[in-house]
Amino acid sequence: MKVGVALIPSPDTIESIIKLQQKIISICPLYPILYKTFNLPHLTLLQGRFDNSINWLTLILNLQDYWQRQQYSQKYKLIKLEYKSPGWYFLILQQQLIFLELHNFVFSALKNNLFVTEEDLNKDISLYDDLEKNNYIKYGYRYIGNAFYPHITLGQTIDKSRDPNQADWIHLVESFTAKHIIKLERITIYQVGEHGSHAKILYSVKI
C-alpha cells in the first residue's frame, strides 16, 4: 500500500474544485474523478511505500506543530494552470516556498523509511525529467527535493497527453483562479489510490 501526506482544503474549497473539474470534464475528460468523501482535492507533500516502523500519529502531530510554529497562512491564491507530462493538469498556488518547507520537513522525517518495489520500477517514466527519474527509481515518487512540485490535481487526460482543445476550456480555470482563494484546513495521512488519488483518510488533524 502506498501512503501519502497531504494538505486538504476546506469543504467549501473542495466543493468549488469539484465543480470546476465537472465543468472541464464535459469538454475534456479527466480522471480520477474528485469527490467530497474520497479522491479528495489535495496538495501532496510526499507519497510512497513505507516500512512498518513509522508512527504516523506522531508524524502528523509533529507536522501540525511545525505548521503552527511557522505561523503559515491557511489562505492561498491560485496563480495558474500547468500541464505536466504525461497528461496531467494541475492548479498551482502562490507561496511555493512554504510548501517546499513543509515537504522538506516530511521528507527529512520519512526518507529512510521509503522503499521501492519491482512493480514500481516497471512503470513507464520516460516522460519524467532526469531528476524526477532519479527520485522515482530511488524513492518511488517523482516530486522530491529540488523536483518538488506543489499542486492540486485537476486530473489526467484519457490519452495521457496535452488536450489539443485546451483553449476551449482554459477560460473556466482562469475565471476560477480569479474568483477563488484556496483555504487549507487539514493535514492528512492517506491511502494512495489509483493515479495518486487521495483514496482514504488514515489520520487527519486541523491546522
CSV table of N, CA and C in Angstrom, one decimal, residues 3-157:
chain,number,residue,atom,x,y,z
A,3,VAL,N,1.2,5.2,0.8
A,3,VAL,CA,0.7,6.2,1.7
A,3,VAL,C,1.2,7.6,1.4
A,4,GLY,N,0.4,8.6,1.6
A,4,GLY,CA,0.8,10.0,1.3
A,4,GLY,C,0.5,10.9,2.5
A,5,VAL,N,1.2,12.0,2.4
A,5,VAL,CA,1.0,13.1,3.4
A,5,VAL,C,0.5,14.3,2.6
A,6,ALA,N,-0.6,14.9,3.0
A,6,ALA,CA,-1.2,16.0,2.2
A,6,ALA,C,-1.8,17.1,3.0
A,7,LEU,N,-2.0,18.2,2.3
A,7,LEU,CA,-2.8,19.3,2.8
A,7,LEU,C,-4.2,19.3,2.1
A,8,ILE,N,-5.2,19.4,2.9
A,8,ILE,CA,-6.6,19.3,2.4
A,8,ILE,C,-7.3,20.6,2.6
A,9,PRO,N,-8.0,21.1,1.5
A,9,PRO,CA,-8.7,22.4,1.6
A,9,PRO,C,-10.0,22.2,2.5
A,10,SER,N,-10.6,23.4,2.7
A,10,SER,CA,-11.8,23.4,3.5
A,10,SER,C,-12.9,22.8,2.6
A,11,PRO,N,-14.1,22.4,3.3
A,11,PRO,CA,-15.2,21.8,2.5
A,11,PRO,C,-15.7,22.7,1.4
A,12,ASP,N,-15.8,24.0,1.6
A,12,ASP,CA,-16.2,24.9,0.5
A,12,ASP,C,-15.3,25.0,-0.6
A,13,THR,N,-14.0,24.9,-0.3
A,13,THR,CA,-13.0,24.9,-1.4
A,13,THR,C,-13.0,23.6,-2.2
A,14,ILE,N,-13.1,22.5,-1.4
A,14,ILE,CA,-13.3,21.2,-2.1
A,14,ILE,C,-14.4,21.2,-3.0
A,15,GLU,N,-15.6,21.7,-2.6
A,15,GLU,CA,-16.7,21.7,-3.5
A,15,GLU,C,-16.5,22.5,-4.7
A,16,SER,N,-15.8,23.7,-4.6
A,16,SER,CA,-15.6,24.5,-5.7
A,16,SER,C,-14.7,23.9,-6.7
A,17,ILE,N,-13.6,23.2,-6.2
A,17,ILE,CA,-12.7,22.5,-7.1
A,17,ILE,C,-13.4,21.3,-7.9
A,18,ILE,N,-14.2,20.6,-7.1
A,18,ILE,CA,-15.0,19.5,-7.8
A,18,ILE,C,-15.9,20.1,-8.9
A,19,LYS,N,-16.6,21.2,-8.6
A,19,LYS,CA,-17.4,21.8,-9.6
A,19,LYS,C,-16.6,22.2,-10.9
A,20,LEU,N,-15.4,22.8,-10.6
A,20,LEU,CA,-14.5,23.1,-11.7
A,20,LEU,C,-14.2,21.9,-12.6
A,21,GLN,N,-13.8,20.8,-11.9
A,21,GLN,CA,-13.4,19.6,-12.7
A,21,GLN,C,-14.6,19.1,-13.5
A,22,GLN,N,-15.8,19.1,-12.9
A,22,GLN,CA,-17.0,18.7,-13.6
A,22,GLN,C,-17.3,19.5,-14.8
A,23,LYS,N,-17.1,20.8,-14.8
A,23,LYS,CA,-17.3,21.6,-15.9
A,23,LYS,C,-16.2,21.3,-17.0
A,24,ILE,N,-15.0,21.1,-16.6
A,24,ILE,CA,-14.0,20.8,-17.6
A,24,ILE,C,-14.2,19.4,-18.2
A,25,ILE,N,-14.6,18.4,-17.4
A,25,ILE,CA,-14.8,17.1,-17.9
A,25,ILE,C,-15.9,17.0,-19.0
A,26,SER,N,-16.8,17.9,-19.0
A,26,SER,CA,-17.8,18.0,-20.1
A,26,SER,C,-17.2,18.3,-21.4
A,27,ILE,N,-16.0,18.9,-21.4
A,27,ILE,CA,-15.3,19.3,-22.6
A,27,ILE,C,-14.1,18.4,-22.8
A,28,CYS,N,-13.3,18.1,-21.7
A,28,CYS,CA,-12.1,17.3,-21.8
A,28,CYS,C,-12.2,16.3,-20.7
A,29,PRO,N,-12.4,15.0,-20.9
A,29,PRO,CA,-12.5,14.0,-19.9
A,29,PRO,C,-11.2,13.9,-19.1
A,30,LEU,N,-11.3,14.0,-17.8
A,30,LEU,CA,-10.2,13.9,-16.9
A,30,LEU,C,-10.5,12.8,-15.8
A,31,TYR,N,-9.5,12.2,-15.3
A,31,TYR,CA,-9.6,11.2,-14.2
A,31,TYR,C,-8.4,11.3,-13.3
A,32,PRO,N,-8.4,10.9,-12.1
A,32,PRO,CA,-9.6,10.3,-11.4
A,32,PRO,C,-10.6,11.4,-11.1
A,33,ILE,N,-11.9,11.0,-10.9
A,33,ILE,CA,-13.0,12.0,-10.6
A,33,ILE,C,-12.8,12.4,-9.1
A,34,LEU,N,-13.0,13.6,-8.8
A,34,LEU,CA,-12.9,14.1,-7.5
A,34,LEU,C,-14.2,14.1,-6.8
A,35,TYR,N,-14.2,13.8,-5.5
A,35,TYR,CA,-15.4,13.7,-4.7
A,35,TYR,C,-15.1,14.4,-3.3
A,36,LYS,N,-16.2,14.5,-2.6
A,36,LYS,CA,-16.1,15.2,-1.2
A,36,LYS,C,-15.7,14.2,-0.2
A,37,THR,N,-15.9,12.9,-0.3
A,37,THR,CA,-15.6,12.0,0.7
A,37,THR,C,-14.4,11.1,0.4
A,38,PHE,N,-14.0,10.9,-0.8
A,38,PHE,CA,-12.8,10.2,-1.2
A,38,PHE,C,-12.4,10.8,-2.6
A,39,ASN,N,-11.1,10.4,-2.9
A,39,ASN,CA,-10.5,11.1,-4.1
A,39,ASN,C,-10.6,12.6,-3.9
A,40,LEU,N,-10.2,13.1,-2.7
A,40,LEU,CA,-10.3,14.5,-2.3
A,40,LEU,C,-9.3,15.3,-3.1
A,41,PRO,N,-9.7,16.6,-3.5
A,41,PRO,CA,-8.7,17.5,-3.9
A,41,PRO,C,-7.7,17.7,-2.8
A,42,HIS,N,-6.4,17.7,-3.1
A,42,HIS,CA,-5.4,17.8,-2.1
A,42,HIS,C,-4.0,18.3,-2.7
A,43,LEU,N,-3.2,18.7,-1.8
A,43,LEU,CA,-1.8,19.1,-2.2
A,43,LEU,C,-0.8,18.1,-1.5
A,44,THR,N,-0.2,17.2,-2.2
A,44,THR,CA,0.6,16.2,-1.7
A,44,THR,C,2.0,16.8,-1.3
A,45,LEU,N,2.4,16.4,0.0
A,45,LEU,CA,3.7,16.8,0.4
A,45,LEU,C,4.7,15.7,0.2
A,46,LEU,N,4.2,14.4,0.2
A,46,LEU,CA,5.1,13.2,-0.1
A,46,LEU,C,4.2,12.0,-0.2
A,47,GLN,N,4.5,11.1,-1.0
A,47,GLN,CA,3.8,9.8,-1.1
A,47,GLN,C,4.8,8.7,-1.5
A,48,GLY,N,4.5,7.5,-1.1
A,48,GLY,CA,5.4,6.4,-1.5
A,48,GLY,C,5.0,5.1,-0.6
A,49,ARG,N,5.9,4.2,-0.7
A,49,ARG,CA,5.8,2.9,0.1
A,49,ARG,C,6.7,3.1,1.3
A,50,PHE,N,6.2,2.8,2.5
A,50,PHE,CA,6.9,3.0,3.7
A,50,PHE,C,7.0,1.7,4.5
A,51,ASP,N,8.1,1.5,5.2
A,51,ASP,CA,8.1,0.3,6.1
A,51,ASP,C,7.2,0.5,7.3
A,52,ASN,N,7.1,-0.5,8.1
A,52,ASN,CA,6.1,-0.5,9.2
A,52,ASN,C,6.6,0.1,10.5
A,53,SER,N,7.8,0.8,10.5
A,53,SER,CA,8.3,1.3,11.7
A,53,SER,C,7.8,2.7,12.0
A,54,ILE,N,7.0,3.3,11.1
A,54,ILE,CA,6.6,4.7,11.3
A,54,ILE,C,5.4,4.8,12.2
A,55,ASN,N,5.5,5.8,13.1
A,55,ASN,CA,4.4,6.2,14.0
A,55,ASN,C,3.7,7.4,13.3
A,56,TRP,N,2.7,7.1,12.5
A,56,TRP,CA,2.0,8.1,11.7
A,56,TRP,C,1.4,9.2,12.6
A,57,LEU,N,0.9,8.8,13.7
A,57,LEU,CA,0.2,9.8,14.6
A,57,LEU,C,1.2,10.8,15.1
A,58,THR,N,2.4,10.3,15.5
A,58,THR,CA,3.5,11.2,15.9
A,58,THR,C,3.9,12.1,14.7
A,59,LEU,N,4.0,11.6,13.6
A,59,LEU,CA,4.4,12.4,12.4
A,59,LEU,C,3.4,13.5,12.1
A,60,ILE,N,2.1,13.2,12.1
A,60,ILE,CA,1.1,14.2,11.7
A,60,ILE,C,1.0,15.3,12.8
A,61,LEU,N,1.2,14.9,14.1
A,61,LEU,CA,1.2,15.9,15.2
A,61,LEU,C,2.4,16.8,15.1
A,62,ASN,N,3.5,16.2,14.8
A,62,ASN,CA,4.8,17.0,14.6
A,62,ASN,C,4.6,18.0,13.5
A,63,LEU,N,4.0,17.5,12.4
A,63,LEU,CA,3.8,18.4,11.2
A,63,LEU,C,2.8,19.5,11.6
A,64,GLN,N,1.8,19.2,12.3
A,64,GLN,CA,0.8,20.2,12.7
A,64,GLN,C,1.5,21.2,13.6
A,65,ASP,N,2.4,20.8,14.5
A,65,ASP,CA,3.1,21.7,15.4
A,65,ASP,C,4.0,22.6,14.6
A,66,TYR,N,4.7,22.0,13.6
A,66,TYR,CA,5.6,22.7,12.8
A,66,TYR,C,4.9,23.8,12.0
A,67,TRP,N,3.7,23.5,11.4
A,67,TRP,CA,2.9,24.5,10.7
A,67,TRP,C,2.5,25.6,11.7
A,68,GLN,N,2.1,25.3,12.9
A,68,GLN,CA,1.6,26.3,13.8
A,68,GLN,C,2.8,27.2,14.3
A,69,ARG,N,4.0,26.6,14.5
A,69,ARG,CA,5.1,27.4,14.9
A,69,ARG,C,5.6,28.3,13.8
A,70,GLN,N,5.5,27.9,12.6
A,70,GLN,CA,5.9,28.7,11.4
A,70,GLN,C,4.8,29.8,11.1
A,71,GLN,N,3.7,29.7,11.7
A,71,GLN,CA,2.6,30.7,11.6
A,71,GLN,C,2.2,30.9,10.1
A,72,TYR,N,2.1,29.8,9.4
A,72,TYR,CA,1.7,29.8,8.0
A,72,TYR,C,0.3,30.3,7.8
A,73,SER,N,0.0,31.0,6.8
A,73,SER,CA,-1.4,31.3,6.4
A,73,SER,C,-2.1,30.1,6.0
A,74,GLN,N,-3.5,30.1,6.1
A,74,GLN,CA,-4.3,29.0,5.6
A,74,GLN,C,-4.9,29.3,4.3
A,75,LYS,N,-4.7,30.6,3.8
A,75,LYS,CA,-5.3,31.0,2.6
A,75,LYS,C,-4.3,31.4,1.5
A,76,TYR,N,-4.5,30.8,0.3
A,76,TYR,CA,-3.5,31.0,-0.8
A,76,TYR,C,-4.3,31.3,-2.1
A,77,LYS,N,-3.7,32.2,-2.9
A,77,LYS,CA,-4.2,32.4,-4.2
A,77,LYS,C,-3.8,31.4,-5.2
A,78,LEU,N,-4.7,31.0,-6.1
A,78,LEU,CA,-4.3,30.2,-7.3
A,78,LEU,C,-3.7,31.2,-8.3
A,79,ILE,N,-2.6,30.7,-8.9
A,79,ILE,CA,-1.9,31.6,-9.9
A,79,ILE,C,-2.0,31.2,-11.3
A,80,LYS,N,-2.2,29.8,-11.5
A,80,LYS,CA,-2.2,29.4,-12.9
A,80,LYS,C,-2.5,27.9,-13.0
A,81,LEU,N,-2.9,27.5,-14.2
A,81,LEU,CA,-3.0,26.1,-14.6
A,81,LEU,C,-1.7,25.7,-15.2
A,82,GLU,N,-1.2,24.5,-14.9
A,82,GLU,CA,0.0,24.0,-15.6
A,82,GLU,C,-0.2,22.6,-16.1
A,83,TYR,N,0.4,22.3,-17.2
A,83,TYR,CA,0.3,20.9,-17.8
A,83,TYR,C,1.6,20.2,-17.4
A,84,LYS,N,1.5,18.9,-17.0
A,84,LYS,CA,2.7,18.1,-16.7
A,84,LYS,C,2.6,16.8,-17.4
A,85,SER,N,3.6,16.4,-18.1
A,85,SER,CA,3.5,15.0,-18.8
A,85,SER,C,3.6,13.9,-17.7
A,86,PRO,N,2.9,12.8,-17.9
A,86,PRO,CA,2.0,12.5,-19.1
A,86,PRO,C,0.5,12.8,-18.9
A,87,GLY,N,0.0,13.9,-19.4
A,87,GLY,CA,-1.4,14.2,-19.4
A,87,GLY,C,-2.0,14.8,-18.2
A,88,TRP,N,-1.2,15.3,-17.3
A,88,TRP,CA,-1.7,15.9,-16.0
A,88,TRP,C,-2.0,17.4,-16.1
A,89,TYR,N,-3.1,17.8,-15.5
A,89,TYR,CA,-3.4,19.2,-15.4
A,89,TYR,C,-3.4,19.6,-13.9
A,90,PHE,N,-2.7,20.6,-13.5
A,90,PHE,CA,-2.5,21.0,-12.1
A,90,PHE,C,-2.9,22.4,-11.9
A,91,LEU,N,-3.5,22.7,-10.7
A,91,LEU,CA,-3.7,24.0,-10.2
A,91,LEU,C,-2.5,24.4,-9.4
A,92,ILE,N,-1.8,25.5,-9.6
A,92,ILE,CA,-0.6,26.0,-8.9
A,92,ILE,C,-1.0,27.1,-8.0
A,93,LEU,N,-0.5,27.0,-6.8
A,93,LEU,CA,-0.8,28.1,-5.7
A,93,LEU,C,0.4,29.0,-5.6
A,94,GLN,N,0.2,30.2,-5.1
A,94,GLN,CA,1.3,31.1,-4.7
A,94,GLN,C,2.0,30.5,-3.5
A,95,GLN,N,3.1,31.2,-3.1
A,95,GLN,CA,3.8,30.8,-1.9
A,95,GLN,C,4.4,29.4,-2.0
A,96,GLN,N,5.0,29.1,-3.1
A,96,GLN,CA,5.6,27.8,-3.3
A,96,GLN,C,6.6,27.4,-2.2
A,97,LEU,N,7.3,28.4,-1.7
A,97,LEU,CA,8.4,28.2,-0.8
A,97,LEU,C,7.9,27.6,0.5
A,98,ILE,N,6.7,28.0,0.9
A,98,ILE,CA,6.1,27.4,2.1
A,98,ILE,C,5.8,25.9,2.0
A,99,PHE,N,5.3,25.5,0.8
A,99,PHE,CA,5.0,24.1,0.6
A,99,PHE,C,6.3,23.3,0.5
A,100,LEU,N,7.3,23.9,-0.1
A,100,LEU,CA,8.6,23.3,-0.1
A,100,LEU,C,9.2,23.0,1.3
A,101,GLU,N,9.0,24.0,2.1
A,101,GLU,CA,9.5,23.8,3.5
A,101,GLU,C,8.7,22.7,4.2
A,102,LEU,N,7.4,22.6,4.0
A,102,LEU,CA,6.7,21.5,4.6
A,102,LEU,C,7.1,20.2,4.0
A,103,HIS,N,7.3,20.1,2.7
A,103,HIS,CA,7.8,18.9,2.0
A,103,HIS,C,9.1,18.5,2.6
A,104,ASN,N,10.0,19.4,2.8
A,104,ASN,CA,11.3,19.1,3.3
A,104,ASN,C,11.2,18.5,4.7
A,105,PHE,N,10.3,19.1,5.5
A,105,PHE,CA,10.1,18.6,6.9
A,105,PHE,C,9.6,17.1,6.9
A,106,VAL,N,8.7,16.8,6.0
A,106,VAL,CA,8.1,15.5,5.9
A,106,VAL,C,9.2,14.5,5.3
A,107,PHE,N,9.8,14.9,4.3
A,107,PHE,CA,10.8,14.0,3.6
A,107,PHE,C,12.0,13.7,4.6
A,108,SER,N,12.4,14.7,5.3
A,108,SER,CA,13.5,14.5,6.3
A,108,SER,C,13.1,13.5,7.3
A,109,ALA,N,11.9,13.5,7.7
A,109,ALA,CA,11.4,12.5,8.7
A,109,ALA,C,11.2,11.1,8.2
A,110,LEU,N,10.9,11.0,6.9
A,110,LEU,CA,10.5,9.7,6.3
A,110,LEU,C,11.4,9.1,5.3
A,111,LYS,N,12.4,9.8,4.8
A,111,LYS,CA,13.2,9.4,3.7
A,111,LYS,C,13.9,8.0,3.9
A,112,ASN,N,14.2,7.7,5.1
A,112,ASN,CA,14.9,6.4,5.4
A,112,ASN,C,13.9,5.3,5.5
A,113,ASN,N,12.6,5.6,5.4
A,113,ASN,CA,11.6,4.6,5.6
A,113,ASN,C,10.9,4.2,4.2
A,114,LEU,N,11.3,4.9,3.2
A,114,LEU,CA,10.8,4.7,1.8
A,114,LEU,C,11.4,3.5,1.2
A,115,PHE,N,10.6,2.7,0.4
A,115,PHE,CA,11.2,1.6,-0.4
A,115,PHE,C,10.5,1.5,-1.7
A,116,VAL,N,11.1,0.9,-2.7
A,116,VAL,CA,10.5,0.7,-4.0
A,116,VAL,C,10.4,-0.7,-4.3
A,117,THR,N,9.3,-1.1,-5.0
A,117,THR,CA,9.1,-2.5,-5.4
A,117,THR,C,9.4,-2.7,-6.9
A,118,GLU,N,9.4,-3.9,-7.3
A,118,GLU,CA,9.6,-4.3,-8.7
A,118,GLU,C,8.5,-3.7,-9.6
A,119,GLU,N,7.3,-3.7,-9.0
A,119,GLU,CA,6.1,-3.2,-9.7
A,119,GLU,C,6.3,-1.7,-10.0
A,120,ASP,N,6.8,-1.0,-9.0
A,120,ASP,CA,7.1,0.5,-9.2
A,120,ASP,C,8.1,0.7,-10.3
A,121,LEU,N,9.2,-0.1,-10.3
A,121,LEU,CA,10.2,0.0,-11.3
A,121,LEU,C,9.8,-0.3,-12.7
A,122,ASN,N,8.7,-1.0,-12.9
A,122,ASN,CA,8.2,-1.4,-14.2
A,122,ASN,C,7.3,-0.3,-14.8
A,123,LYS,N,7.1,0.8,-14.0
A,123,LYS,CA,6.3,1.9,-14.5
A,123,LYS,C,7.0,2.7,-15.6
A,124,ASP,N,6.3,3.1,-16.6
A,124,ASP,CA,6.9,4.0,-17.7
A,124,ASP,C,7.2,5.4,-17.1
A,125,ILE,N,8.4,5.7,-17.0
A,125,ILE,CA,8.8,7.1,-16.5
A,125,ILE,C,9.5,7.9,-17.6
A,126,SER,N,9.4,7.5,-18.8
A,126,SER,CA,10.2,8.0,-19.9
A,126,SER,C,9.9,9.5,-20.1
A,127,LEU,N,8.8,10.0,-19.7
A,127,LEU,CA,8.5,11.5,-19.8
A,127,LEU,C,8.9,12.3,-18.6
A,128,TYR,N,9.4,11.7,-17.6
A,128,TYR,CA,9.9,12.4,-16.4
A,128,TYR,C,11.2,13.1,-16.8
A,129,ASP,N,11.6,14.2,-16.1
A,129,ASP,CA,12.9,14.7,-16.4
A,129,ASP,C,13.9,13.9,-15.6
A,130,ASP,N,15.2,14.2,-15.7
A,130,ASP,CA,16.2,13.4,-15.1
A,130,ASP,C,16.2,13.3,-13.6
A,131,LEU,N,15.9,14.5,-13.0
A,131,LEU,CA,15.8,14.5,-11.5
A,131,LEU,C,14.6,13.7,-11.1
A,132,GLU,N,13.5,13.8,-11.8
A,132,GLU,CA,12.3,13.1,-11.4
A,132,GLU,C,12.5,11.6,-11.6
A,133,LYS,N,13.2,11.2,-12.6
A,133,LYS,CA,13.5,9.8,-12.8
A,133,LYS,C,14.4,9.2,-11.7
A,134,ASN,N,15.4,10.0,-11.3
A,134,ASN,CA,16.2,9.6,-10.2
A,134,ASN,C,15.5,9.4,-8.9
A,135,ASN,N,14.6,10.4,-8.6
A,135,ASN,CA,13.7,10.3,-7.4
A,135,ASN,C,12.8,9.1,-7.5
A,136,TYR,N,12.2,8.8,-8.6
A,136,TYR,CA,11.3,7.7,-8.7
A,136,TYR,C,12.0,6.4,-8.5
A,137,ILE,N,13.1,6.2,-9.1
A,137,ILE,CA,13.9,5.0,-9.0
A,137,ILE,C,14.4,4.8,-7.6
A,138,LYS,N,14.7,5.8,-6.9
A,138,LYS,CA,15.2,5.7,-5.5
A,138,LYS,C,14.1,5.6,-4.5
A,139,TYR,N,13.1,6.4,-4.7
A,139,TYR,CA,12.1,6.6,-3.6
A,139,TYR,C,10.7,6.2,-4.1
A,140,GLY,N,10.4,6.0,-5.4
A,140,GLY,CA,9.1,5.7,-5.8
A,140,GLY,C,8.1,6.9,-6.0
A,141,TYR,N,8.7,8.1,-6.0
A,141,TYR,CA,7.9,9.3,-6.1
A,141,TYR,C,8.7,10.3,-6.9
A,142,ARG,N,8.2,11.0,-7.9
A,142,ARG,CA,9.0,11.9,-8.7
A,142,ARG,C,9.2,13.3,-8.1
A,143,TYR,N,8.3,13.7,-7.3
A,143,TYR,CA,8.3,15.1,-6.8
A,143,TYR,C,9.0,15.2,-5.4
A,144,ILE,N,10.3,15.1,-5.4
A,144,ILE,CA,11.0,15.2,-4.1
A,144,ILE,C,12.2,16.1,-4.3
A,145,GLY,N,12.5,16.8,-3.2
A,145,GLY,CA,13.7,17.7,-3.1
A,145,GLY,C,13.6,18.8,-4.1
A,146,ASN,N,14.6,19.0,-5.0
A,146,ASN,CA,14.6,20.1,-6.0
A,146,ASN,C,13.5,19.9,-7.0
A,147,ALA,N,13.0,18.7,-7.1
A,147,ALA,CA,11.9,18.4,-8.1
A,147,ALA,C,10.5,18.5,-7.4
A,148,PHE,N,10.5,18.9,-6.2
A,148,PHE,CA,9.1,19.0,-5.5
A,148,PHE,C,8.3,20.0,-6.3
A,149,TYR,N,7.0,19.6,-6.5
A,149,TYR,CA,6.1,20.4,-7.4
A,149,TYR,C,4.8,20.5,-6.8
A,150,PRO,N,4.6,21.4,-5.8
A,150,PRO,CA,3.3,21.5,-5.1
A,150,PRO,C,2.2,21.9,-6.0
A,151,HIS,N,1.1,21.2,-5.9
A,151,HIS,CA,0.0,21.5,-6.8
A,151,HIS,C,-1.3,20.8,-6.3
A,152,ILE,N,-2.4,21.2,-6.8
A,152,ILE,CA,-3.7,20.5,-6.6
A,152,ILE,C,-4.1,19.9,-8.0
A,153,THR,N,-4.3,18.6,-8.0
A,153,THR,CA,-4.5,17.9,-9.3
A,153,THR,C,-5.9,18.1,-9.8
A,154,LEU,N,-6.1,18.6,-11.0
A,154,LEU,CA,-7.4,18.6,-11.6
A,154,LEU,C,-7.7,17.3,-12.3
A,155,GLY,N,-6.7,16.6,-12.8
A,155,GLY,CA,-6.9,15.3,-13.4
A,155,GLY,C,-5.9,15.0,-14.6
A,156,GLN,N,-6.0,13.8,-15.1
A,156,GLN,CA,-5.2,13.3,-16.2
A,156,GLN,C,-6.1,13.0,-17.4
A,157,THR,N,-5.7,13.4,-18.6
A,157,THR,CA,-6.4,13.1,-19.8
A,157,THR,C,-6.4,11.6,-20.1
